[in-house]
PDB file of C-alpha atoms and ligand atoms in Angstrom:
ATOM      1  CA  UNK A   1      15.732  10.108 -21.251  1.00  0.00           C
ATOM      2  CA  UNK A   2      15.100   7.846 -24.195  1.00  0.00           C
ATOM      3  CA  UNK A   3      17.996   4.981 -23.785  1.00  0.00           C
ATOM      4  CA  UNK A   4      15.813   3.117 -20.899  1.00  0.00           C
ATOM      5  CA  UNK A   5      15.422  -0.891 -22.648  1.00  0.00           C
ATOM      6  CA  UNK A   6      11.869  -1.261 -21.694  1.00  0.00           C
ATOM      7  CA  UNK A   7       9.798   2.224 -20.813  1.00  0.00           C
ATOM      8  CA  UNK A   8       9.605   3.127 -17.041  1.00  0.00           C
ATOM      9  CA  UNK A   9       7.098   2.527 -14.821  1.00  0.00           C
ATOM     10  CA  UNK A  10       4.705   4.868 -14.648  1.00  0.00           C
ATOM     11  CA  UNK A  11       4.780   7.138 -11.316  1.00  0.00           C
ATOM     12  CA  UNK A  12       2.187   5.947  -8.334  1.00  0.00           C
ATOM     13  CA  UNK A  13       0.619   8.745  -7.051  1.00  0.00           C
ATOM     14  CA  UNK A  14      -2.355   9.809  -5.195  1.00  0.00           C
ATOM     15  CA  UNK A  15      -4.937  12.660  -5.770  1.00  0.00           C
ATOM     16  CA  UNK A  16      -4.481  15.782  -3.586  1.00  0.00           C
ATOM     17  CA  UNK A  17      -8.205  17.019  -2.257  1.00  0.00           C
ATOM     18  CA  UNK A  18      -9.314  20.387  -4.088  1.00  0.00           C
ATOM     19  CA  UNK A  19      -6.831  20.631  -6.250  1.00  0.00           C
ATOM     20  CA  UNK A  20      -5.723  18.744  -9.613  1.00  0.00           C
ATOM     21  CA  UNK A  21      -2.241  18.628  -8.793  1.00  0.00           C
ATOM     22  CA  UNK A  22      -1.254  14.906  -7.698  1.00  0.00           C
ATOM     23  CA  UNK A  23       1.313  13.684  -4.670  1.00  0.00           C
ATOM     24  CA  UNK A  24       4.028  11.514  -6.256  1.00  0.00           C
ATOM     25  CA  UNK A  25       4.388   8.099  -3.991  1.00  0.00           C
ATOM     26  CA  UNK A  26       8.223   7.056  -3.334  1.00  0.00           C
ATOM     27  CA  UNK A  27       8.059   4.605  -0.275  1.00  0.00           C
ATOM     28  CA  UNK A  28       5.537   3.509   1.822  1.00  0.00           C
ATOM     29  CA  UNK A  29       6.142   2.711   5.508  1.00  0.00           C
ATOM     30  CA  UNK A  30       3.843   0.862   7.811  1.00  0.00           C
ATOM     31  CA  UNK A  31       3.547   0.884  12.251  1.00  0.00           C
ATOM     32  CA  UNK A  32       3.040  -2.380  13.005  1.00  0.00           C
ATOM     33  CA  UNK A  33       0.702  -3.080  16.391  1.00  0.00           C
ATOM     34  CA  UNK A  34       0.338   1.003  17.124  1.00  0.00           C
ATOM     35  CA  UNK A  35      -3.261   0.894  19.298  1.00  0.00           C
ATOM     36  CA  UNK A  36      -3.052  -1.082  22.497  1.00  0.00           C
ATOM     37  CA  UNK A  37      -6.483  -3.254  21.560  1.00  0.00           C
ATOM     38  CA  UNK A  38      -5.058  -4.168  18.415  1.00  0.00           C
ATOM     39  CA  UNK A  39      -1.598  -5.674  19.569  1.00  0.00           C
ATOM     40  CA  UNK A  40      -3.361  -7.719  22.435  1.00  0.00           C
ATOM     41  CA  UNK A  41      -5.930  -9.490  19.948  1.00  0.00           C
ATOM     42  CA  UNK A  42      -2.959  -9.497  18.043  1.00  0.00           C
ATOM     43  CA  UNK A  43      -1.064 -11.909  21.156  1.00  0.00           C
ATOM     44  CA  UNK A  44       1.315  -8.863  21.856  1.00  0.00           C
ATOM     45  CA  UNK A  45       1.762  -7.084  25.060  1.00  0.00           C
ATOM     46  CA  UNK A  46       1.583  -3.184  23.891  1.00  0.00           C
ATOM     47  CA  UNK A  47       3.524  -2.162  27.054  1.00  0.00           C
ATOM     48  CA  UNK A  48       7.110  -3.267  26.334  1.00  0.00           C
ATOM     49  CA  UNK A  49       7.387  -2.844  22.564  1.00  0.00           C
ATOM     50  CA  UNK A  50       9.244   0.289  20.657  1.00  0.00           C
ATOM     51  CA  UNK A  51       7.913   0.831  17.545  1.00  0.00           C
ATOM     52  CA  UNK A  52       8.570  -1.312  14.422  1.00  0.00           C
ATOM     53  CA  UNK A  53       7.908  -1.157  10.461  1.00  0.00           C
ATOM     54  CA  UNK A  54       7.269  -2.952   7.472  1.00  0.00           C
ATOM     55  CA  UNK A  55       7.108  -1.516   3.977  1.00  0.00           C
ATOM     56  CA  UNK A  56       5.138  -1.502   0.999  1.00  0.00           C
ATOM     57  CA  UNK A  57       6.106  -1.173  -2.112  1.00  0.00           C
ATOM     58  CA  UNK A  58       4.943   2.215  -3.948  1.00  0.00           C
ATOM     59  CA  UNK A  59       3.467   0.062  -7.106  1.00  0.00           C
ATOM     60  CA  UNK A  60       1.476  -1.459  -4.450  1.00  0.00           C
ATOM     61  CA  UNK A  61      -0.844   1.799  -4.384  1.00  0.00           C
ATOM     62  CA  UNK A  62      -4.407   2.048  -5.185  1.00  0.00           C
ATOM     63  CA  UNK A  63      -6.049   5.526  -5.025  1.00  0.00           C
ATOM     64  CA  UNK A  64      -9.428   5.509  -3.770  1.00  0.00           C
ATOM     65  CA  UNK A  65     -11.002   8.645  -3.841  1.00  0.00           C
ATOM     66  CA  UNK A  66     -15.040   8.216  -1.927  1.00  0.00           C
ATOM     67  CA  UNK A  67     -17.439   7.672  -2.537  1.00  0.00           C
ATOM     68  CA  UNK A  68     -16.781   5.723  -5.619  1.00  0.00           C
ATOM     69  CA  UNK A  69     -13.811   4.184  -4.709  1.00  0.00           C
ATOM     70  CA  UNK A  70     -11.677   1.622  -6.185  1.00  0.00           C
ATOM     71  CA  UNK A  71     -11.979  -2.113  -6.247  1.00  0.00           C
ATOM     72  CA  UNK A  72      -9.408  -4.522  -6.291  1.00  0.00           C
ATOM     73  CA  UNK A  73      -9.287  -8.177  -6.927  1.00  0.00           C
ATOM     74  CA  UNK A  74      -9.635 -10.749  -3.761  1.00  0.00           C
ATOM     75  CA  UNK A  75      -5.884 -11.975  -4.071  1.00  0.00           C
ATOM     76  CA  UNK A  76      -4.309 -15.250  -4.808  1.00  0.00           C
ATOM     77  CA  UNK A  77      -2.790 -17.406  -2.403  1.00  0.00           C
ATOM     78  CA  UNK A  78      -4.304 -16.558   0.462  1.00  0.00           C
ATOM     79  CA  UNK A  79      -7.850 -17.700   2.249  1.00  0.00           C
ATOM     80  CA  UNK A  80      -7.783 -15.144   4.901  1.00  0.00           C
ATOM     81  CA  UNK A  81      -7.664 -11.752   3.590  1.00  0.00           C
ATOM     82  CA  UNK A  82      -7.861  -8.563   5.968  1.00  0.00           C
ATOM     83  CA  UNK A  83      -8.396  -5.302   6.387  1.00  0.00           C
ATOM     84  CA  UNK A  84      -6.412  -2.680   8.352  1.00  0.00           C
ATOM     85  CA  UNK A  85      -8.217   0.479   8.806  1.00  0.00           C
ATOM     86  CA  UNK A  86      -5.345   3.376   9.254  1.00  0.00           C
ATOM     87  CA  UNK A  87      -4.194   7.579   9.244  1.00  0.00           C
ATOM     88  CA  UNK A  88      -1.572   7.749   6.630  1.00  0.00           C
ATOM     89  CA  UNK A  89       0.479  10.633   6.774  1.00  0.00           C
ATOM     90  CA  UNK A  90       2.068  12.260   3.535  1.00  0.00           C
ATOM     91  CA  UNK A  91       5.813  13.417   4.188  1.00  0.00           C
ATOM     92  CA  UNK A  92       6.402  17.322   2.617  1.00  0.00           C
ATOM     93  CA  UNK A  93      10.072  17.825   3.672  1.00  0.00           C
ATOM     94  CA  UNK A  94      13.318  16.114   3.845  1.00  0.00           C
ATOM     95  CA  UNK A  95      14.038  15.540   7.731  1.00  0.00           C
ATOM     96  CA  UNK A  96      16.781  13.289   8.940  1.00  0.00           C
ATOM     97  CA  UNK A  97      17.468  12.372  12.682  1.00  0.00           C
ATOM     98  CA  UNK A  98      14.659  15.197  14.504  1.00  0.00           C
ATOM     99  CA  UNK A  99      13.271  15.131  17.170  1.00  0.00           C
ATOM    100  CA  UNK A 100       9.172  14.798  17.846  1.00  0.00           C
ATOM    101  CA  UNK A 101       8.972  18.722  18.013  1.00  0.00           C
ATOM    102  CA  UNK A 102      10.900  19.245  14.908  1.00  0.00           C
ATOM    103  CA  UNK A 103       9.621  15.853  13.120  1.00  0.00           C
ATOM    104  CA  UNK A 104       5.767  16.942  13.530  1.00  0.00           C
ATOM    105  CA  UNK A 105       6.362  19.984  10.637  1.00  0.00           C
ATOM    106  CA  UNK A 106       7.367  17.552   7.812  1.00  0.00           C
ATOM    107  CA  UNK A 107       4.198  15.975   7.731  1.00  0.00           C
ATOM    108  CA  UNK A 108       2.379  17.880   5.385  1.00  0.00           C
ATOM    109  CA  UNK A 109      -0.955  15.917   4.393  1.00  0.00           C
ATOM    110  CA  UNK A 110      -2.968  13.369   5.850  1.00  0.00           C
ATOM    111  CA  UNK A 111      -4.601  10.366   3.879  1.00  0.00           C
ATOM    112  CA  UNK A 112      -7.217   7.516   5.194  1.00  0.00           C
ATOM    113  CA  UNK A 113      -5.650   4.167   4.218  1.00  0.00           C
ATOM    114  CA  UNK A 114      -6.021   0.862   4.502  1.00  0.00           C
ATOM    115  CA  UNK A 115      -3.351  -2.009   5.057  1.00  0.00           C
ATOM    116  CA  UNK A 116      -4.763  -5.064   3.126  1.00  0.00           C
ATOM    117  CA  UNK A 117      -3.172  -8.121   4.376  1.00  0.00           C
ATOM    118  CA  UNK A 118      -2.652 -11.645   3.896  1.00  0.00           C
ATOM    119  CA  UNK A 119      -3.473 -12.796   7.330  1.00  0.00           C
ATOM    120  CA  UNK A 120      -2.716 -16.220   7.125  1.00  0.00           C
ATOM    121  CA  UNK A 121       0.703 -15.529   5.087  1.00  0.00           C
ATOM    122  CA  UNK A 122       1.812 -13.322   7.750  1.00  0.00           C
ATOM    123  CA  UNK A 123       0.794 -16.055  10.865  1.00  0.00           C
ATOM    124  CA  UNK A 124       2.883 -18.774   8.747  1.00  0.00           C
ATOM    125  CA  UNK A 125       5.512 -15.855   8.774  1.00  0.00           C
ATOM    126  CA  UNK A 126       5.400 -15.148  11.877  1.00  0.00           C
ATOM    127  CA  UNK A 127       5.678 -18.179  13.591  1.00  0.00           C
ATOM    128  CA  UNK A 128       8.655 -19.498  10.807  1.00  0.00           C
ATOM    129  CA  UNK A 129      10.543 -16.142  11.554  1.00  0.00           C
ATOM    130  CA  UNK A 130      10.442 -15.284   7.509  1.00  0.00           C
ATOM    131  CA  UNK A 131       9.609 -11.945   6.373  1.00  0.00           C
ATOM    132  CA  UNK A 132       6.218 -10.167   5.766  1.00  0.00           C
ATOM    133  CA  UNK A 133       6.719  -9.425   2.547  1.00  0.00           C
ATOM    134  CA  UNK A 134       4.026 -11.669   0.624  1.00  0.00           C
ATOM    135  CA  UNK A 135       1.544 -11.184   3.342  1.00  0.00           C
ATOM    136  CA  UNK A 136       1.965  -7.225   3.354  1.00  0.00           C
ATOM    137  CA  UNK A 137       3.665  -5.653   0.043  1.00  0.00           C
ATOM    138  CA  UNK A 138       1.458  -7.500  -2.879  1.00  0.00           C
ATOM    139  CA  UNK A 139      -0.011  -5.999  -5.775  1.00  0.00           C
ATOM    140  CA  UNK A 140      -2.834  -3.608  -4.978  1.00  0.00           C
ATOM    141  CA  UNK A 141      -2.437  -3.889  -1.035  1.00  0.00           C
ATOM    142  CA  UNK A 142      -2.086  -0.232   0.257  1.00  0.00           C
ATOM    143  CA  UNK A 143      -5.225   1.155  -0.434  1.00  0.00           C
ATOM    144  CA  UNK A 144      -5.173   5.335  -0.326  1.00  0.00           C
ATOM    145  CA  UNK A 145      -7.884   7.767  -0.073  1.00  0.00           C
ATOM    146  CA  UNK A 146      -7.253  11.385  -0.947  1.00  0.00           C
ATOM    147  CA  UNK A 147      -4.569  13.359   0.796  1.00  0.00           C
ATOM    148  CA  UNK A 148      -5.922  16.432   2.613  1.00  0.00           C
ATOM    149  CA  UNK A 149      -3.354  19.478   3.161  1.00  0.00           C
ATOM    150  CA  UNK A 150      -2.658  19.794   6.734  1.00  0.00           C
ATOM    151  CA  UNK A 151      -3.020  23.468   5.839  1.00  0.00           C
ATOM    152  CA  UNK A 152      -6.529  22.903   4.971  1.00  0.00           C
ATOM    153  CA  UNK A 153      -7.448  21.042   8.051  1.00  0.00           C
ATOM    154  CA  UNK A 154      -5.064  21.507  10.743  1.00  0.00           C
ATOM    155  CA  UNK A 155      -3.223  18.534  12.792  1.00  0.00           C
ATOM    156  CA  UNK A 156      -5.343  15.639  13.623  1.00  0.00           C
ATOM    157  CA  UNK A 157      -4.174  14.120  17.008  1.00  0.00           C
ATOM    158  CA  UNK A 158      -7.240  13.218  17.816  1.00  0.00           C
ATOM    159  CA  UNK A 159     -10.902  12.140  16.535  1.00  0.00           C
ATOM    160  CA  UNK A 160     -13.134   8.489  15.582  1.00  0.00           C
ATOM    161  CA  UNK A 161     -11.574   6.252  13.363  1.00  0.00           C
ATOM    162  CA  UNK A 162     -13.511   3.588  11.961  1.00  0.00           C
ATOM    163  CA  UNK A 163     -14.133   0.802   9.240  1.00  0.00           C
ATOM    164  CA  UNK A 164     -17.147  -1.232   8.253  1.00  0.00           C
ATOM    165  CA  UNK A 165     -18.071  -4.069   6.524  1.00  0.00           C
ATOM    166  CA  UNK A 166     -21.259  -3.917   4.115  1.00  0.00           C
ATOM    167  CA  UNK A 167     -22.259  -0.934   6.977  1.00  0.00           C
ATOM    168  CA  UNK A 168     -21.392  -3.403   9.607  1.00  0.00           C
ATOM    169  CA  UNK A 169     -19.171  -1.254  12.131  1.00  0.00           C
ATOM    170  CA  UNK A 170     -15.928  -3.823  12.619  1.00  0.00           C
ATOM    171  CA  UNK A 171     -13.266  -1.084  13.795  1.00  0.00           C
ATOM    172  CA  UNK A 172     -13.335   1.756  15.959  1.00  0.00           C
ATOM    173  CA  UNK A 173     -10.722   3.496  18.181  1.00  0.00           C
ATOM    174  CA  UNK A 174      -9.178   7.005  18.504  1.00  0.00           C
ATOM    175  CA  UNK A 175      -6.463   8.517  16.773  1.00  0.00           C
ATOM    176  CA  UNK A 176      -5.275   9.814  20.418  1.00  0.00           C
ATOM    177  CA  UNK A 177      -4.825   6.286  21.267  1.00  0.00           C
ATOM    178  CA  UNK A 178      -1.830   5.649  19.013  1.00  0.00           C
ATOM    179  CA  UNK A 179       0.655   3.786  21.643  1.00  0.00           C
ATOM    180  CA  UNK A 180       3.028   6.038  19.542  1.00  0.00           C
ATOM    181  CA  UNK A 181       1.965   9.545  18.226  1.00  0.00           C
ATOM    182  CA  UNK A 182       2.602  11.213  14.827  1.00  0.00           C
ATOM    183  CA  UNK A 183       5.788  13.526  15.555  1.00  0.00           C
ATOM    184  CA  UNK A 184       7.051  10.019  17.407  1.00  0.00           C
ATOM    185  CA  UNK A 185       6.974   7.878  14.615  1.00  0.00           C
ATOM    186  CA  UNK A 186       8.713  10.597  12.156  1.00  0.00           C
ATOM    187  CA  UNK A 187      11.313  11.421  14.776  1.00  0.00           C
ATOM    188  CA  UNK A 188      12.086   7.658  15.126  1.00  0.00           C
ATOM    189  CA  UNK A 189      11.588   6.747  11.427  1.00  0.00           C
ATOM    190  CA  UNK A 190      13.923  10.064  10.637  1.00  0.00           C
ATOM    191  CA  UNK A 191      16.755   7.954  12.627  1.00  0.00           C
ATOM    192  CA  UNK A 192      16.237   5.037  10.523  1.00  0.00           C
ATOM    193  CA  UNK A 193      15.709   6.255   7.110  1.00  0.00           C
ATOM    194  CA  UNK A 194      16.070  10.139   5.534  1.00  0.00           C
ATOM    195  CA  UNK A 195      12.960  10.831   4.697  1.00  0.00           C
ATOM    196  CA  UNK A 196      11.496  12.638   1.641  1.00  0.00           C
ATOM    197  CA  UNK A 197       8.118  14.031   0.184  1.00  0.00           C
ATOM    198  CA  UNK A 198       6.731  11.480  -1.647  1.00  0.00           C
ATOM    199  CA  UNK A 199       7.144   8.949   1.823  1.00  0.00           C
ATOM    200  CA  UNK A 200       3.411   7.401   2.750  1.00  0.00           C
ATOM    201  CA  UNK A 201       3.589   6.428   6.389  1.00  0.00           C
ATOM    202  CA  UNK A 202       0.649   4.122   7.766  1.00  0.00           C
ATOM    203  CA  UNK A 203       0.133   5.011  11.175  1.00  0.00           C
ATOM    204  CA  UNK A 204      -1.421   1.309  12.483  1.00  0.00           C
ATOM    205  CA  UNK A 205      -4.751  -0.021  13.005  1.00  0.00           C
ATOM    206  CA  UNK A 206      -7.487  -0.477  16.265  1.00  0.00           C
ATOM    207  CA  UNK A 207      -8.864  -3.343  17.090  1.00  0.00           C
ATOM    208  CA  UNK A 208     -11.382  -5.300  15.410  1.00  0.00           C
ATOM    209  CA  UNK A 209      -9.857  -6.137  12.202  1.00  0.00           C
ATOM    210  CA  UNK A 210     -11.057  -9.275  10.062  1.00  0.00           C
ATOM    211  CA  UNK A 211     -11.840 -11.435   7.157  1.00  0.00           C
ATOM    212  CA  UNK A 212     -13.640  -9.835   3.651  1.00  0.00           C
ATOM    213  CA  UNK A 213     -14.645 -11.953   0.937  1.00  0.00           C
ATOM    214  CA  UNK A 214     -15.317 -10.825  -2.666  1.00  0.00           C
ATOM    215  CA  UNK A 215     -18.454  -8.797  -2.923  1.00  0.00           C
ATOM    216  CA  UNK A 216     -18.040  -7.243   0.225  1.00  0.00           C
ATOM    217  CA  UNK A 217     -17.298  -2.843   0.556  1.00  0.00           C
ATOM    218  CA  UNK A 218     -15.177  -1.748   2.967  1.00  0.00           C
ATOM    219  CA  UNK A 219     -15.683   2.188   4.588  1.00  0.00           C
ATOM    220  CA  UNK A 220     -13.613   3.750   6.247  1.00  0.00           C
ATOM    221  CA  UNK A 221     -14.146   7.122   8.139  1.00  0.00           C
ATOM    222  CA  UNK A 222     -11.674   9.803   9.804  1.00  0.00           C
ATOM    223  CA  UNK A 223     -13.287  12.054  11.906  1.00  0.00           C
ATOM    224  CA  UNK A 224     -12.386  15.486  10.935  1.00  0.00           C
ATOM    225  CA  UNK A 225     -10.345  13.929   7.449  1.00  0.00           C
ATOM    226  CA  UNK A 226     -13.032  11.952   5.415  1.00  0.00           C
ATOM    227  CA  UNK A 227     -14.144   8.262   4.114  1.00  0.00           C
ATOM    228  CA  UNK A 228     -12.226   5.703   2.189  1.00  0.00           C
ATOM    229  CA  UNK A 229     -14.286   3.218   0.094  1.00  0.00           C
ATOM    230  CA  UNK A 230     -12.780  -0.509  -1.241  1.00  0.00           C
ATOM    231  CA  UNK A 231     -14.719  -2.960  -2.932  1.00  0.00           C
ATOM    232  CA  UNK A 232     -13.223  -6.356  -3.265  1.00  0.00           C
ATOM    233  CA  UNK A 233     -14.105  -7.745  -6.631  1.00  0.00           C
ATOM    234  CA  UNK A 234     -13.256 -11.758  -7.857  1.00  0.00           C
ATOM    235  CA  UNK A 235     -10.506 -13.886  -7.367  1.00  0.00           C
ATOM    236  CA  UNK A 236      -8.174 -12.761 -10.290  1.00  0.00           C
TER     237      UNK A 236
HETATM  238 MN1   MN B 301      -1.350  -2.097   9.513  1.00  0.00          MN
END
């Protein structure tokens, strides 16, 4: 194709552990409030809610492959910028409208990820009933580590996740306490949205997330998956 007026984008993608091959980024979905601690400091009551989402956009990806990392500039136009330590799952087949059982077999890597937000956006958001957009989708704000073949490692329903701050521990919870599991959220996304490989899905943070200022480096560890690193460099 040679007729496009300005040259395309260039394809996000993330690397694929142990191999050189790389996983081509199309969408990226995000749980909101998926670990009981985390909705209540969040003012939510986890016990009545189904499950809702927010996207990303894919140019908002930055791989991050530990220990090295990446490191992305503290953003503009915000004074309150978080982190959101989270198991992303990497879609491998098309599934529309499945059920958990069925749903569970199209996800075909796993990723550690983290959510940067705009925490005071999303609060003016919030309490305005506007979108999320600015506080969630902005340039560089869905971090990536590498994505590990579920063939390689086998399903991870449970195991530590945590995050810390300049080897502070801020976060830790359990991947079995997702309010709703893996095969859940790609059954109920799969009613919402045919999905593809190439779909990212954020899987929601524990409690304990927080403020970082420029300087500071963010790890983040999956039991049984690996680490995610972040530095966040100046103000751009
Ligand atoms: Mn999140």
């Amino acid at each position: 194709m040679s007729n496009f007026v300005f040259p395309p984008a260039e394809i996000p993608s993330a690397a694929v552990r142990g191999t050189d091959a790389r996983y081509a980024v199309s969408r990226i979905f995000c749980v909101g409030r998926n670990y009981a601690d985390h909705a209540r400091e969040m003012g939510a009551d986890p016990t009545r809610e189904p499950p809702f989402y927010f996207t990303k956009p894919a140019t908002a990806l930055v791989s991050s492959v530990a220990p090295a990392g990446a490191t992305v500039p503290y953003p503009t136009e915000t004074r309150n910028y978080h982190y959101e330590m989270e198991l992303v799952l990497a879609i491998g087949a098309p599934v529309f409208k499945v059920r958990p059982e069925a749903a569970v077999a199209a996800i075909w890597g796993y990723a550690a990820g983290l959510d940067m937000t705009r925490r005071d956006l999303q609060a003016a958001a919030k309490a305005a009933g506007k979108p999320w957009d600015t506080a969630k989708g902005f340039d560089q704000s869905a971090i990536l580590g590498d994505i590990v073949r579920v063939g390689d490692i086998g399903r991870l329903d449970k195991g530590a996740i945590t995050l810390s701050v300049n080897g502070v521990e801020k976060q830790r919870g359990d991947l079995a306490d997702m309010i709703w599991n893996q095969a859940e959220i790609v059954s109920n996304l799969s009613h919402l949205y045919h999905l593809h490989p190439g779909d990212l899905i954020y899987t929601g943070t524990p409690a304990g997330v927080g403020a970082v200022v420029a300087g500071d480096v963010l790890v983040g560890r999956i039991e049984g998956l690996g680490e995610i690193t972040l530095t966040v460099g100046p103000a751009e």
